[in-house]
Amino acid sequence: MSHEFIARRQDWIAREELAERMIPLIGGLYRDHGVVTSIHGRRLINRSPVDLLKAHRFARQAGDVELDPADTIRVLEALREIAPGPASIDVARLVQRHREQEDAGGASDLVAFLRSELASVLVDDGAEAAGGTDVVLYGFGRIGRLLARILVAHTGGGQGLRLRAVVVRKGGPNDLQKRASLLRRDSVHGPFQGTIEVDEERNTILANGTLIQVIYSDDPASIDYTAYGINDAIVVDNTGRWRDEAGLSQHLRSTGVSRVLLTAPGKGAIKNIVHGINHDAIDDADRILSAASCTTNAITPVLAAIDEAYGVVRGHVETVHSFTNDQNLIDNFHQGDRRGRSAVLNMVITETGAAKAVSKALPQLEGKLTGSAIRVPTPDVSLAILNLQLERPTDKTSLNRYLRQVSLTSPLRQQVDYIESPEVVSTDFVGSNRAGIVDGLATIASGTDVVLYVWYDNEYGYSCQVVRVIEAMAGSHPVVLPEREPVRAEAGEPVSV
């Protein structure tokens, strides 16, 4: 074997060993202190050593240099020493800021630096941890089961959201086992990461230590949740059965419910919330809210970033959308035009209200956007094509550089991702936790005319947005540190996205 081969292999083994040492540190910070660690938005919790090393390699997007696992270990060990309170902490940005401070001749002590950076979340040893918020899933379909997976994974020490119950209509004598099996196995998103136990006598599912009560009911107004120890719960209606205030307010008549969130566009005066854009509009008085649609969540953050930097005059949104379970496997009756034709054999032109719904979160775009959709024979991941006319001109390089930075350091980092690869296809984005992913190589820009291609996992990415809205409703969304920064568009002023 060549010396280079041996050296490369030894380097990998050393890096893998460092990644293995990170796992108990990451887990302890999460379970004991409610600290969610990440590298430029890539969560480190419950990741394998190889996944952790991939996240370190991703850091090249931000600084053209791969993050050294040895630097990460030092930060994680220092975090364990200072024991901060619940927060979302970007390890890569802490490493970067500490290095910048050292280069500028500042203090080099890492613990002192972290105490300064994280001062807002340092807690007294005797401080009592805040209690969690009970969450009930009304419905257990595609979105409901993904919400369950995410909520179980986010339970941590129990200070945040706590999935307490699922409400469904009983489908037969073996209903509970079948519901648990659908949670355990998914043809698109793969197996559940953990263990699931079923107690048919008590009608419960135990998922990774989270006890979920399964309640059989077809009446949202007559359930006594307090009988199951559930109080002041947020009910997440993912059935789509009711979308107006009259229908959704039925949940509020059940004992133990404080608020309701709809996982579909709301009708009438219901606020449609796109997290990252208008979640600050949530008031304590809001009893019923909507998390809008998957497409609205995918395109609104990108449109907000573009409008803030360049101004949007007008545009058209075309969505190439995977089929959904309201379509037919084979031709059959459907009330919608063309929707009765086979979903797995055809591309189907249809309507979408996503473009018009953008203005509910971004009022300045009222009347500026049109939209249409094509349903295609894929089970998940969709593509939005934004054809926009801007107020201020740009070019492909400048526009992509701006959107890349938005995805890395701006307040929209959780919503907007960015990729440049000539080989990516839709299945590469299954499981993405961002609302939308800008495909930089597909960008077209000529003066004030631009075309952007935005991928989105219309199931999982949307479900992550829903959970963020639930956290905002509960007041449990973690403090983000270091604080995200404004992004400067070239030849312009800093923008607030």
Short mmCIF file of C-alpha atoms in Angstrom, two decimals:
data_model
loop_
_atom_site.label_atom_id
_atom_site.label_comp_id
_atom_site.label_asym_id
_atom_site.label_seq_id
_atom_site.Cartn_x
_atom_site.Cartn_y
_atom_site.Cartn_z
CA MET A 1 0.00 0.00 0.00
CA SER A 2 1.15 3.54 -0.74
CA HIS A 3 2.04 5.98 2.02
CA GLU A 4 -0.80 8.24 0.87
CA PHE A 5 -3.34 5.42 1.18
CA ILE A 6 -2.19 4.65 4.73
CA ALA A 7 -2.14 8.32 5.72
CA ARG A 8 -5.62 8.96 4.33
CA ARG A 9 -7.00 5.92 6.11
CA GLN A 10 -5.42 6.87 9.42
CA ASP A 11 -6.79 10.41 9.09
CA TRP A 12 -10.31 9.04 8.53
CA ILE A 13 -10.05 6.71 11.53
CA ALA A 14 -8.92 9.60 13.73
CA ARG A 15 -11.79 11.79 12.54
CA GLU A 16 -14.29 8.97 13.04
CA GLU A 17 -13.04 8.47 16.59
CA LEU A 18 -13.60 12.15 17.31
CA ALA A 19 -17.12 11.90 15.90
CA GLU A 20 -17.84 8.91 18.16
CA ARG A 21 -16.71 10.97 21.15
CA MET A 22 -19.17 13.71 20.18
CA ILE A 23 -22.26 11.50 20.44
CA PRO A 24 -22.57 11.31 24.27
CA LEU A 25 -21.77 15.02 24.55
CA ILE A 26 -24.47 15.94 22.02
CA GLY A 27 -26.98 13.60 23.67
CA GLY A 28 -26.24 14.81 27.18
CA LEU A 29 -26.60 18.47 26.24
CA TYR A 30 -29.96 17.69 24.64
CA ARG A 31 -31.45 15.44 27.33
CA ASP A 32 -30.13 17.26 30.39
CA HIS A 33 -30.21 20.88 29.23
CA GLY A 34 -32.53 21.08 26.21
CA VAL A 35 -29.65 22.22 23.98
CA VAL A 36 -30.07 21.45 20.28
CA THR A 37 -26.67 21.51 18.58
CA SER A 38 -26.18 22.00 14.86
CA ILE A 39 -23.63 22.79 12.16
CA HIS A 40 -25.04 25.53 9.93
CA GLY A 41 -28.56 24.23 10.57
CA ARG A 42 -27.71 20.51 10.28
CA ARG A 43 -28.92 19.03 13.57
CA LEU A 44 -26.42 16.79 15.34
CA ILE A 45 -28.84 14.96 17.63
CA ASN A 46 -29.28 11.21 17.00
CA ARG A 47 -26.75 11.19 14.18
CA SER A 48 -24.21 8.48 13.40
CA PRO A 49 -20.46 9.23 13.40
CA VAL A 50 -20.46 9.27 9.59
CA ASP A 51 -23.45 11.66 9.55
CA LEU A 52 -21.57 13.96 11.91
CA LEU A 53 -18.54 13.97 9.63
CA LYS A 54 -20.76 14.75 6.63
CA ALA A 55 -22.14 17.74 8.55
CA HIS A 56 -18.56 18.92 9.17
CA ARG A 57 -17.83 18.65 5.46
CA PHE A 58 -20.96 20.67 4.69
CA ALA A 59 -19.37 23.59 6.57
CA ARG A 60 -17.34 24.26 3.42
CA GLN A 61 -20.49 25.96 2.08
CA ALA A 62 -19.98 28.75 4.59
CA GLY A 63 -16.22 29.23 4.62
CA ASP A 64 -14.71 27.06 1.90
CA VAL A 65 -12.97 25.11 4.68
CA GLU A 66 -14.15 21.88 6.27
CA LEU A 67 -14.91 22.20 9.99
CA ASP A 68 -12.29 20.39 12.08
CA PRO A 69 -13.95 17.78 14.37
CA ALA A 70 -11.31 18.59 17.00
CA ASP A 71 -12.68 22.14 17.20
CA THR A 72 -16.20 20.78 17.59
CA ILE A 73 -15.14 18.47 20.43
CA ARG A 74 -13.59 21.38 22.30
CA VAL A 75 -16.77 23.45 21.98
CA LEU A 76 -19.03 20.55 23.03
CA GLU A 77 -16.89 19.82 26.10
CA ALA A 78 -16.91 23.49 27.05
CA LEU A 79 -20.70 23.63 26.61
CA ARG A 80 -21.06 20.68 28.96
CA GLU A 81 -18.95 22.55 31.51
CA ILE A 82 -21.00 25.77 31.43
CA ALA A 83 -24.36 23.89 31.17
CA PRO A 84 -26.53 26.45 29.32
CA GLY A 85 -30.31 26.39 29.38
CA PRO A 86 -32.54 25.37 26.45
CA ALA A 87 -31.26 26.81 23.18
CA SER A 88 -30.47 26.03 19.56
CA ILE A 89 -26.70 26.41 19.29
CA ASP A 90 -24.73 26.45 16.04
CA VAL A 91 -21.36 24.93 16.90
CA ALA A 92 -19.80 25.86 13.55
CA ARG A 93 -20.59 29.55 13.98
CA LEU A 94 -19.22 29.51 17.54
CA VAL A 95 -15.97 28.00 16.24
CA GLN A 96 -15.83 30.62 13.51
CA ARG A 97 -16.54 33.55 15.84
CA HIS A 98 -14.01 32.32 18.42
CA ARG A 99 -11.36 32.02 15.70
CA GLU A 100 -12.15 35.55 14.48
CA GLN A 101 -11.80 36.86 18.04
CA GLU A 102 -8.42 35.15 18.42
CA ASP A 103 -7.23 36.49 15.06
CA ALA A 104 -8.22 39.99 16.16
CA GLY A 105 -6.06 39.64 19.27
CA GLY A 106 -8.93 39.02 21.66
CA ALA A 107 -9.06 36.61 24.60
CA SER A 108 -8.46 33.01 23.60
CA ASP A 109 -10.11 31.27 26.56
CA LEU A 110 -12.91 29.19 25.02
CA VAL A 111 -15.05 28.83 28.15
CA ALA A 112 -14.99 32.57 28.80
CA PHE A 113 -15.86 33.22 25.16
CA LEU A 114 -18.84 30.83 25.32
CA ARG A 115 -20.09 32.34 28.57
CA SER A 116 -20.14 35.71 26.84
CA GLU A 117 -21.79 34.42 23.65
CA LEU A 118 -24.42 32.39 25.53
CA ALA A 119 -25.05 34.77 28.42
CA SER A 120 -28.76 34.99 27.62
CA VAL A 121 -29.32 31.25 28.24
CA LEU A 122 -27.04 30.61 31.21
CA VAL A 123 -29.13 29.44 34.17
CA ASP A 124 -28.58 29.03 37.90
CA ASP A 125 -27.93 25.48 39.05
CA GLY A 126 -31.04 25.59 41.22
CA ALA A 127 -33.34 26.96 38.55
CA GLU A 128 -36.43 24.87 37.92
CA ALA A 129 -36.91 23.66 34.35
CA ALA A 130 -39.96 24.95 32.54
CA GLY A 131 -42.79 22.51 31.98
CA GLY A 132 -43.79 21.19 28.58
CA THR A 133 -46.86 21.73 26.40
CA ASP A 134 -49.26 18.89 25.65
CA VAL A 135 -49.93 18.22 21.96
CA VAL A 136 -52.76 16.14 20.49
CA LEU A 137 -52.81 14.97 16.87
CA TYR A 138 -56.34 14.88 15.52
CA GLY A 139 -55.86 12.51 12.59
CA PHE A 140 -53.03 10.10 11.85
CA GLY A 141 -52.49 10.16 8.09
CA ARG A 142 -49.38 11.09 6.11
CA ILE A 143 -48.78 14.39 7.90
CA GLY A 144 -50.03 13.15 11.27
CA ARG A 145 -47.57 10.27 11.39
CA LEU A 146 -44.65 12.45 10.33
CA LEU A 147 -45.60 14.98 13.01
CA ALA A 148 -45.58 12.11 15.52
CA ARG A 149 -42.09 11.08 14.42
CA ILE A 150 -40.77 14.63 14.72
CA LEU A 151 -42.45 15.32 18.07
CA VAL A 152 -41.15 12.07 19.55
CA ALA A 153 -37.63 12.89 18.32
CA HIS A 154 -37.89 16.41 19.82
CA THR A 155 -39.13 15.33 23.25
CA GLY A 156 -35.67 15.55 24.88
CA GLY A 157 -36.02 16.19 28.59
CA GLY A 158 -39.71 17.05 28.26
CA GLN A 159 -39.40 20.84 28.59
CA GLY A 160 -40.83 21.53 25.13
CA LEU A 161 -43.63 19.87 23.18
CA ARG A 162 -45.03 16.58 24.49
CA LEU A 163 -47.04 14.38 22.17
CA ARG A 164 -49.76 13.02 24.45
CA ALA A 165 -52.50 11.62 22.23
CA VAL A 166 -53.71 10.75 18.76
CA VAL A 167 -57.43 10.89 17.88
CA VAL A 168 -58.76 8.67 15.08
CA ARG A 169 -61.89 6.86 13.99
CA LYS A 170 -61.67 3.16 14.79
CA GLY A 171 -61.14 1.15 11.64
CA GLY A 172 -61.53 -2.39 12.96
CA PRO A 173 -60.60 -4.82 15.74
CA ASN A 174 -56.87 -4.65 14.92
CA ASP A 175 -56.87 -0.88 14.42
CA LEU A 176 -54.24 -0.08 17.05
CA GLN A 177 -51.72 -2.57 15.68
CA LYS A 178 -52.20 -1.24 12.16
CA ARG A 179 -51.78 2.38 13.29
CA ALA A 180 -48.57 1.43 15.10
CA SER A 181 -47.32 -0.46 12.05
CA LEU A 182 -47.87 2.58 9.83
CA LEU A 183 -45.86 4.65 12.30
CA ARG A 184 -43.13 2.00 12.38
CA ARG A 185 -42.74 1.60 8.60
CA ASP A 186 -43.10 4.15 5.81
CA SER A 187 -42.57 3.43 2.11
CA VAL A 188 -41.24 6.94 1.47
CA HIS A 189 -39.52 8.00 4.68
CA GLY A 190 -38.22 4.64 5.83
CA PRO A 191 -38.41 2.93 9.21
CA PHE A 192 -39.10 4.70 12.50
CA GLN A 193 -35.81 5.46 14.23
CA GLY A 194 -36.34 3.67 17.51
CA THR A 195 -38.71 1.25 19.21
CA ILE A 196 -42.50 1.07 19.27
CA GLU A 197 -44.58 -0.93 21.73
CA VAL A 198 -48.36 -1.39 21.68
CA ASP A 199 -50.61 -1.83 24.73
CA GLU A 200 -54.02 -2.87 23.43
CA GLU A 201 -55.58 -2.98 26.88
CA ARG A 202 -54.78 0.68 27.54
CA ASN A 203 -54.95 1.79 23.87
CA THR A 204 -51.46 3.27 23.96
CA ILE A 205 -48.38 3.37 21.75
CA LEU A 206 -44.99 3.72 23.44
CA ALA A 207 -42.54 5.29 20.98
CA ASN A 208 -38.99 5.82 22.25
CA GLY A 209 -40.31 6.29 25.77
CA THR A 210 -43.10 8.68 24.74
CA LEU A 211 -46.48 7.30 25.85
CA ILE A 212 -49.12 8.19 23.25
CA GLN A 213 -52.78 7.66 24.10
CA VAL A 214 -54.87 6.57 21.12
CA ILE A 215 -58.41 7.95 21.47
CA TYR A 216 -61.21 6.70 19.24
CA SER A 217 -63.73 9.41 18.43
CA ASP A 218 -65.55 10.98 15.50
CA ASP A 219 -66.70 14.04 17.44
CA PRO A 220 -64.06 16.72 18.04
CA ALA A 221 -66.29 18.53 20.54
CA SER A 222 -66.97 15.80 23.09
CA ILE A 223 -63.57 14.43 24.16
CA ASP A 224 -62.46 14.81 27.78
CA TYR A 225 -58.70 14.99 27.38
CA THR A 226 -58.23 15.65 31.09
CA ALA A 227 -59.35 12.07 31.73
CA TYR A 228 -56.00 11.08 30.21
CA GLY A 229 -54.02 13.68 32.17
CA ILE A 230 -53.90 16.05 29.20
CA ASN A 231 -54.37 19.75 29.96
CA ASP A 232 -54.24 23.01 27.98
CA ALA A 233 -53.38 21.03 24.88
CA ILE A 234 -52.70 22.27 21.38
CA VAL A 235 -54.80 20.14 19.04
CA VAL A 236 -53.26 19.74 15.58
CA ASP A 237 -56.04 18.94 13.12
CA ASN A 238 -54.39 17.18 10.20
CA THR A 239 -57.56 15.67 8.74
CA GLY A 240 -58.42 18.60 6.47
CA ARG A 241 -62.07 17.89 7.28
CA TRP A 242 -62.74 21.39 8.64
CA ARG A 243 -60.93 24.49 7.43
CA ASP A 244 -63.05 27.36 8.76
CA GLU A 245 -63.50 28.78 12.23
CA ALA A 246 -66.93 27.22 12.74
CA GLY A 247 -65.67 23.71 12.08
CA LEU A 248 -62.33 23.97 13.87
CA SER A 249 -63.85 25.64 16.95
CA GLN A 250 -65.49 22.30 17.76
CA HIS A 251 -62.13 21.21 19.19
CA LEU A 252 -62.26 24.04 21.72
CA ARG A 253 -65.44 22.60 23.22
CA SER A 254 -63.56 19.49 24.32
CA THR A 255 -62.22 19.56 27.88
CA GLY A 256 -58.47 20.14 28.12
CA VAL A 257 -57.96 22.02 24.84
CA SER A 258 -56.50 25.52 24.70
CA ARG A 259 -55.71 26.08 21.01
CA VAL A 260 -56.09 24.52 17.56
CA LEU A 261 -53.72 24.39 14.59
CA LEU A 262 -54.85 23.36 11.10
CA THR A 263 -52.35 21.69 8.74
CA ALA A 264 -53.96 23.12 5.61
CA PRO A 265 -54.82 26.60 4.34
CA GLY A 266 -57.39 28.18 6.62
CA LYS A 267 -60.49 29.93 5.35
CA GLY A 268 -62.03 33.23 6.40
CA ALA A 269 -60.30 35.25 9.10
CA ILE A 270 -58.04 32.42 10.31
CA LYS A 271 -54.39 33.52 10.32
CA ASN A 272 -52.25 31.49 7.92
CA ILE A 273 -48.81 31.22 9.51
CA VAL A 274 -45.59 30.50 7.62
CA HIS A 275 -42.90 30.08 10.24
CA GLY A 276 -39.98 32.39 9.62
CA ILE A 277 -42.20 34.94 7.90
CA ASN A 278 -45.16 35.90 10.08
CA HIS A 279 -45.01 33.67 13.15
CA ASP A 280 -44.49 36.85 15.19
CA ALA A 281 -48.13 37.67 14.35
CA ILE A 282 -49.32 34.88 16.67
CA ASP A 283 -51.10 36.42 19.65
CA ASP A 284 -52.10 34.80 22.93
CA ALA A 285 -55.70 35.55 21.94
CA ASP A 286 -55.45 33.43 18.77
CA ARG A 287 -57.30 30.21 19.54
CA ILE A 288 -57.34 28.83 15.98
CA LEU A 289 -54.47 29.10 13.49
CA SER A 290 -53.46 27.57 10.17
CA ALA A 291 -49.98 26.41 9.08
CA ALA A 292 -50.89 27.15 5.42
CA SER A 293 -49.93 24.63 2.71
CA CYS A 294 -46.71 22.83 1.85
CA THR A 295 -46.24 24.89 -1.32
CA THR A 296 -46.95 28.21 0.40
CA ASN A 297 -44.37 27.30 3.05
CA ALA A 298 -41.84 26.37 0.37
CA ILE A 299 -42.08 29.51 -1.76
CA THR A 300 -42.90 32.27 0.72
CA PRO A 301 -39.48 32.40 2.47
CA VAL A 302 -37.65 32.49 -0.88
CA LEU A 303 -40.01 35.18 -2.16
CA ALA A 304 -39.51 37.17 1.04
CA ALA A 305 -35.75 37.07 0.61
CA ILE A 306 -35.98 38.11 -3.05
CA ASP A 307 -38.51 40.87 -2.38
CA GLU A 308 -36.44 42.32 0.47
CA ALA A 309 -33.27 42.47 -1.62
CA TYR A 310 -34.50 43.15 -5.15
CA GLY A 311 -38.24 43.90 -5.00
CA VAL A 312 -40.82 41.72 -6.75
CA VAL A 313 -42.91 43.45 -9.43
CA ARG A 314 -44.87 40.39 -10.51
CA GLY A 315 -44.44 36.68 -10.99
CA HIS A 316 -45.86 33.28 -11.80
CA VAL A 317 -45.44 30.16 -9.68
CA GLU A 318 -45.62 26.75 -11.36
CA THR A 319 -45.55 23.77 -9.02
CA VAL A 320 -44.59 20.31 -10.21
CA HIS A 321 -46.22 18.46 -7.34
CA SER A 322 -46.07 14.82 -6.33
CA PHE A 323 -49.41 13.05 -6.17
CA THR A 324 -51.38 13.04 -2.93
CA ASN A 325 -53.78 10.54 -1.41
CA ASP A 326 -56.87 12.43 -2.54
CA GLN A 327 -56.09 11.31 -6.11
CA ASN A 328 -56.97 7.94 -7.60
CA LEU A 329 -54.61 5.04 -8.31
CA ILE A 330 -56.65 4.29 -11.42
CA ASP A 331 -59.30 6.35 -13.23
CA ASN A 332 -62.34 6.98 -11.04
CA PHE A 333 -64.76 9.74 -10.13
CA HIS A 334 -63.32 12.91 -8.57
CA GLN A 335 -65.08 16.25 -8.12
CA GLY A 336 -62.01 18.17 -9.31
CA ASP A 337 -61.24 18.63 -13.00
CA ARG A 338 -58.78 15.99 -14.28
CA ARG A 339 -58.14 14.78 -10.72
CA GLY A 340 -60.13 11.61 -11.32
CA ARG A 341 -57.52 10.30 -13.76
CA SER A 342 -54.86 7.88 -12.55
CA ALA A 343 -52.25 9.63 -10.40
CA VAL A 344 -49.58 7.01 -11.08
CA LEU A 345 -49.97 7.00 -14.88
CA ASN A 346 -50.43 10.68 -15.73
CA MET A 347 -49.20 14.21 -15.36
CA VAL A 348 -52.28 16.15 -14.30
CA ILE A 349 -52.73 19.89 -14.80
CA THR A 350 -54.62 21.31 -11.85
CA GLU A 351 -55.08 24.41 -9.73
CA THR A 352 -53.18 25.69 -6.72
CA GLY A 353 -54.06 28.47 -4.33
CA ALA A 354 -50.49 28.66 -3.02
CA ALA A 355 -49.50 31.76 -5.02
CA LYS A 356 -52.48 33.79 -3.81
CA ALA A 357 -52.00 32.46 -0.28
CA VAL A 358 -48.49 33.95 -0.14
CA SER A 359 -50.02 37.39 0.44
CA LYS A 360 -51.60 36.17 3.69
CA ALA A 361 -48.06 35.96 5.08
CA LEU A 362 -46.50 38.63 2.83
CA PRO A 363 -49.17 41.32 2.27
CA GLN A 364 -46.82 43.36 0.05
CA LEU A 365 -47.13 40.66 -2.63
CA GLU A 366 -50.94 40.93 -2.79
CA GLY A 367 -52.07 40.67 -6.42
CA LYS A 368 -48.54 40.22 -7.78
CA LEU A 369 -48.46 36.43 -8.19
CA THR A 370 -50.32 33.87 -10.27
CA GLY A 371 -49.99 30.12 -9.92
CA SER A 372 -50.79 26.74 -11.42
CA ALA A 373 -49.80 23.15 -10.74
CA ILE A 374 -48.96 19.88 -12.43
CA ARG A 375 -49.40 16.69 -10.42
CA VAL A 376 -46.81 14.07 -11.40
CA PRO A 377 -46.39 10.32 -10.70
CA THR A 378 -43.96 10.57 -7.77
CA PRO A 379 -44.97 9.97 -4.12
CA ASP A 380 -43.04 12.80 -2.47
CA VAL A 381 -40.89 15.90 -3.12
CA SER A 382 -42.18 18.66 -5.36
CA LEU A 383 -40.64 21.52 -7.34
CA ALA A 384 -41.76 25.14 -7.48
CA ILE A 385 -40.63 27.23 -10.43
CA LEU A 386 -40.69 30.96 -9.66
CA ASN A 387 -40.71 33.20 -12.75
CA LEU A 388 -40.25 36.72 -11.40
CA GLN A 389 -39.84 40.27 -12.62
CA LEU A 390 -37.77 42.32 -10.17
CA GLU A 391 -37.49 46.03 -9.45
CA ARG A 392 -33.69 45.95 -9.35
CA PRO A 393 -31.49 43.98 -11.77
CA THR A 394 -29.15 41.17 -10.82
CA ASP A 395 -27.20 38.31 -12.37
CA LYS A 396 -27.04 34.58 -11.69
CA THR A 397 -23.80 34.68 -9.71
CA SER A 398 -24.86 37.54 -7.44
CA LEU A 399 -28.35 36.16 -6.90
CA ASN A 400 -27.10 32.68 -6.05
CA ARG A 401 -24.44 34.03 -3.71
CA TYR A 402 -27.11 35.99 -1.87
CA LEU A 403 -29.51 33.03 -1.57
CA ARG A 404 -26.68 30.76 -0.45
CA GLN A 405 -25.87 33.17 2.37
CA VAL A 406 -29.56 33.44 3.29
CA SER A 407 -29.57 29.65 3.74
CA LEU A 408 -26.52 29.70 6.02
CA THR A 409 -26.68 32.65 8.41
CA SER A 410 -29.96 34.57 8.06
CA PRO A 411 -33.10 34.29 10.21
CA LEU A 412 -34.58 32.28 7.31
CA ARG A 413 -31.95 29.56 7.64
CA GLN A 414 -34.47 27.03 8.95
CA GLN A 415 -36.74 27.66 5.97
CA VAL A 416 -34.39 28.14 3.00
CA ASP A 417 -31.70 25.70 1.88
CA TYR A 418 -29.39 25.98 -1.10
CA ILE A 419 -27.64 23.41 -3.27
CA GLU A 420 -25.38 23.39 -6.30
CA SER A 421 -25.02 19.97 -7.90
CA PRO A 422 -25.50 18.85 -11.50
CA GLU A 423 -26.69 15.42 -10.36
CA VAL A 424 -29.44 16.01 -7.77
CA VAL A 425 -32.98 14.77 -8.45
CA SER A 426 -36.18 14.80 -6.44
CA THR A 427 -35.49 11.74 -4.26
CA ASP A 428 -32.34 13.41 -2.93
CA PHE A 429 -34.57 15.80 -0.98
CA VAL A 430 -36.75 13.22 0.78
CA GLY A 431 -36.43 13.99 4.48
CA SER A 432 -35.22 17.58 4.07
CA ASN A 433 -36.23 19.62 7.12
CA ARG A 434 -36.19 22.92 5.23
CA ALA A 435 -39.34 24.42 3.75
CA GLY A 436 -37.63 24.80 0.36
CA ILE A 437 -34.26 24.19 -1.31
CA VAL A 438 -33.01 26.56 -4.02
CA ASP A 439 -31.33 24.70 -6.90
CA GLY A 440 -28.58 27.17 -7.72
CA LEU A 441 -27.43 25.57 -10.97
CA ALA A 442 -30.94 25.93 -12.40
CA THR A 443 -31.19 29.66 -11.62
CA ILE A 444 -31.75 31.95 -14.60
CA ALA A 445 -31.14 35.68 -14.24
CA SER A 446 -31.10 38.38 -16.89
CA GLY A 447 -31.45 41.91 -15.60
CA THR A 448 -34.79 42.15 -13.83
CA ASP A 449 -36.07 38.79 -15.11
CA VAL A 450 -35.23 35.74 -12.98
CA VAL A 451 -36.34 32.12 -12.74
CA LEU A 452 -35.74 30.14 -9.54
CA TYR A 453 -36.21 26.41 -8.99
CA VAL A 454 -37.17 25.48 -5.44
CA TRP A 455 -37.37 21.83 -4.35
CA TYR A 456 -39.41 20.88 -1.29
CA ASP A 457 -40.36 17.74 0.58
CA ASN A 458 -44.07 18.45 0.63
CA GLU A 459 -44.53 15.96 3.49
CA TYR A 460 -41.53 16.08 5.82
CA GLY A 461 -40.33 19.61 5.15
CA TYR A 462 -43.86 20.90 5.65
CA SER A 463 -44.26 18.86 8.84
CA CYS A 464 -41.11 20.48 10.24
CA GLN A 465 -42.65 23.88 9.55
CA VAL A 466 -45.82 22.79 11.35
CA VAL A 467 -43.81 21.79 14.42
CA ARG A 468 -42.09 25.18 14.39
CA VAL A 469 -45.51 26.85 14.42
CA ILE A 470 -46.59 24.64 17.34
CA GLU A 471 -43.44 25.70 19.20
CA ALA A 472 -44.26 29.34 18.50
CA MET A 473 -47.79 28.84 19.81
CA ALA A 474 -46.44 27.16 22.94
CA GLY A 475 -43.68 29.72 23.45
CA SER A 476 -41.13 26.90 23.43
CA HIS A 477 -39.18 27.65 20.25
CA PRO A 478 -35.55 27.55 21.38
CA VAL A 479 -33.39 30.65 21.57
CA VAL A 480 -31.04 30.65 18.57
CA LEU A 481 -27.37 31.31 19.28
CA PRO A 482 -25.29 32.89 17.92
CA GLU A 483 -28.00 35.22 16.69
CA ARG A 484 -28.62 35.00 12.96
CA GLU A 485 -27.38 37.94 10.95
CA PRO A 486 -28.74 40.18 8.19
CA VAL A 487 -27.57 39.20 4.71
CA ARG A 488 -26.27 41.77 2.25
CA ALA A 489 -27.36 41.55 -1.37
CA GLU A 490 -24.67 42.78 -3.72
CA ALA A 491 -24.90 46.47 -4.57
CA GLY A 492 -27.57 46.89 -1.92
CA GLU A 493 -28.16 47.48 1.75
CA PRO A 494 -28.31 44.84 4.49
CA VAL A 495 -31.68 43.13 4.50
CA SER A 496 -33.50 41.70 7.48
CA VAL A 497 -34.21 38.17 6.23
#
